[in-house]
Amino acid sequence: MLRTLSRFILFHFLQIFLVSLLFFVLIIELGDLFSNLNRYLTLEVPFSRIMEVQLLFLPKSLQLSLPIALLFSVSFSLGIIYSNNELIAVFAAGIPHIRFVLPLIILGGLLSVGSFYFEEGVVIQTLEQKNELSAVLLRRSASLNSANVTRLSDAGRVVYQAAYYNHSEKSLSEVSVLVRDDRGNPVQRIISSLARWDDSQGAWVFENAWIYNVNIHGELEGDSIFHTQYSSELLTKPPEDFQRLRDSIEDMTISEAREWISVLESSGLPPRKELTQYYERYAFALTPLIVMVISSAIGGNFKKNILLLSLLVSLGVSVVYYVIQMVGGLLAETGLIPPWVGAWIGVFLFLLIGITLLARAKT
């Protein structure tokens, strides 16, 4: 009997889920298309090329649509079952609510795992290809300037950090350089407001530079030395290496993100933003499971206006969830709370709410 009920609820759910997923994917795809439609028409971009861009955006659309489609589908399907008095028959048979919706919760867990690997293996690559193709079709020149630059050279012995790299002038603004020995211990720090690349020397020339000698404990050793201009044979990393790279955690795979965070940590910089985004990759993967738990708890409460109420609840819960995640991320990036707390606060809160609602659901 339980196996029959599991097939029954999954059949009802999947019918609605496939339609709602296509609906939300279509909305996101159209939103992306219309945002660039005017330039497509102005530049007379062929229809086939436009469709190629939208096809490359499809995996990202699926990822964005999945949580709200799940939330709506579960709420709507349970509401239909309840309005047909079929849910009453299930409870009268002595089957608790949590057991009835258990197949949906298990499916949510499987979709969480699947969405994580789907993003790793498909979404990141196709979104990068979509952005590159879109830039070509819309004739947007990619800027080679970059902000908040961190680069290593000489096998990690020299760490550059600059507020801004200007490619046309080949200059670094608000630059700090950390020089380390073979064991990775800091030995010298150079701080300058501006550094320019000198082609004749093949090196960076630092203007109004302060030189600090540092011992193995990271403490200043001796007096600081001021130079109106300073260059060194160690400071020869080519300016092309400071061009804008894919340095956003959202555009990296997990392994690439982990390596990038290690680079920032080894340079002595606090990677709060990067760590927050790194933990958010895992946290957001649990979104399908969370929405399954919440919608399973509230779905059976709708007996009238099921379609409207399911849609409103889906949109409302989604907005609140993403706002809490966004606020948590901002607090973590500013250092007010640890990065892992900022990334997981929305997940823990909504999972707790979902479990509480599920425990108190009518049965």
Coordinates of C-alpha atoms in Angstrom, one line a residue, residues 91-223:
F91 CA -4.9 10.0 7.0
A92 CA -8.0 7.8 7.7
A93 CA -5.9 4.8 6.8
G94 CA -3.5 5.6 9.6
I95 CA -0.7 6.9 7.4
P96 CA 1.0 10.0 8.9
H97 CA 1.6 13.1 6.8
I98 CA 5.3 12.8 7.0
R99 CA 5.3 9.3 5.6
F100 CA 3.0 10.3 2.8
V101 CA 5.3 13.1 1.6
L102 CA 8.5 11.2 2.3
P103 CA 9.1 10.3 -1.4
L104 CA 9.0 14.0 -2.2
I105 CA 11.6 14.8 0.5
I106 CA 13.9 12.0 -0.7
L107 CA 13.5 13.3 -4.3
G108 CA 14.4 16.8 -3.0
G109 CA 17.6 15.4 -1.5
L110 CA 18.6 13.6 -4.7
L111 CA 17.9 16.8 -6.7
S112 CA 20.1 18.8 -4.3
V113 CA 23.0 16.4 -5.0
G114 CA 22.3 16.4 -8.7
S115 CA 22.1 20.2 -8.9
F116 CA 25.5 20.6 -7.2
Y117 CA 27.2 18.4 -9.8
F118 CA 25.1 19.9 -12.6
E119 CA 26.5 23.3 -11.8
E120 CA 30.0 22.0 -11.5
G121 CA 30.0 20.1 -14.7
V122 CA 27.6 22.0 -17.0
V123 CA 26.4 25.4 -15.8
I124 CA 29.7 27.1 -15.2
Q125 CA 31.2 26.1 -18.6
T126 CA 28.1 26.9 -20.6
L127 CA 27.5 30.3 -18.9
E128 CA 31.1 31.3 -19.6
Q129 CA 30.6 30.3 -23.3
K130 CA 27.3 32.2 -23.4
N131 CA 28.9 35.4 -22.0
E132 CA 31.8 35.2 -24.4
L133 CA 29.5 34.7 -27.4
S134 CA 27.1 37.4 -26.3
A135 CA 30.0 39.9 -25.9
V136 CA 31.0 39.1 -29.5
L137 CA 27.5 39.4 -31.0
L138 CA 26.8 42.6 -29.1
R139 CA 30.3 44.0 -29.9
R140 CA 31.2 44.6 -26.3
S141 CA 34.9 44.9 -25.9
A142 CA 36.2 43.1 -22.9
S143 CA 38.0 45.4 -20.5
L144 CA 41.5 44.3 -19.6
N145 CA 41.6 46.5 -16.5
S146 CA 41.1 44.8 -13.2
A147 CA 40.3 45.7 -9.6
N148 CA 41.5 44.1 -6.4
V149 CA 44.3 42.2 -8.1
T150 CA 46.3 39.5 -6.4
R151 CA 49.1 37.7 -8.3
L152 CA 52.0 35.4 -7.5
S153 CA 55.4 35.2 -9.2
D154 CA 58.8 33.5 -8.7
A155 CA 57.2 30.2 -7.6
G156 CA 55.1 32.1 -4.9
R157 CA 58.0 34.0 -3.4
V158 CA 56.6 37.3 -4.5
V159 CA 53.0 38.3 -3.9
Y160 CA 51.5 41.3 -5.6
Q161 CA 48.3 43.0 -4.4
A162 CA 46.9 46.1 -6.0
A163 CA 43.6 48.0 -5.8
Y164 CA 43.5 48.5 -9.6
Y165 CA 45.4 47.6 -12.7
N166 CA 45.2 50.0 -15.7
H167 CA 46.1 48.1 -18.8
S168 CA 46.4 51.1 -21.2
E169 CA 48.9 52.8 -18.8
K170 CA 50.4 49.5 -17.5
S171 CA 50.2 50.8 -14.0
L172 CA 49.2 49.4 -10.5
S173 CA 47.4 51.7 -8.0
E174 CA 47.7 51.3 -4.2
V175 CA 50.0 48.4 -4.6
S176 CA 51.6 46.2 -1.9
V177 CA 54.2 43.5 -2.6
L178 CA 55.2 40.8 -0.1
V179 CA 58.6 39.1 -0.7
R180 CA 59.1 35.7 1.0
D181 CA 62.0 33.3 1.4
D182 CA 62.1 29.7 0.1
R183 CA 60.2 28.5 3.2
G184 CA 57.4 31.0 2.7
N185 CA 58.4 33.3 5.5
P186 CA 58.0 37.0 4.9
V187 CA 61.2 39.0 4.6
Q188 CA 60.2 42.2 3.0
R189 CA 57.1 44.3 2.2
I190 CA 56.9 47.1 -0.3
I191 CA 54.0 49.6 -0.2
S192 CA 53.5 52.3 -2.9
S193 CA 50.7 54.4 -4.2
L194 CA 51.6 53.8 -7.8
A195 CA 53.8 51.4 -9.8
R196 CA 54.5 51.7 -13.6
W197 CA 55.9 49.1 -15.9
D198 CA 59.3 50.2 -17.5
D199 CA 59.9 48.4 -20.8
S200 CA 63.6 49.4 -20.8
Q201 CA 64.2 47.7 -17.4
G202 CA 61.7 45.0 -17.9
A203 CA 60.5 45.6 -14.3
W204 CA 58.0 47.6 -12.2
V205 CA 59.1 51.0 -11.0
F206 CA 57.4 51.9 -7.7
E207 CA 56.9 55.6 -6.9
N208 CA 57.1 57.0 -3.4
A209 CA 57.7 53.5 -2.1
W210 CA 58.2 52.4 1.5
I211 CA 60.3 49.4 2.1
Y212 CA 59.8 47.3 5.3
N213 CA 62.1 44.5 6.3
V214 CA 60.2 41.7 8.2
N215 CA 61.4 38.9 10.4
I216 CA 60.1 35.3 10.3
H217 CA 57.5 36.2 12.8
G218 CA 56.0 38.9 10.5
E219 CA 57.3 41.7 12.8
L220 CA 59.0 44.8 11.4
E221 CA 62.8 44.7 11.7
G222 CA 64.8 47.9 11.6
D223 CA 63.7 51.2 10.2

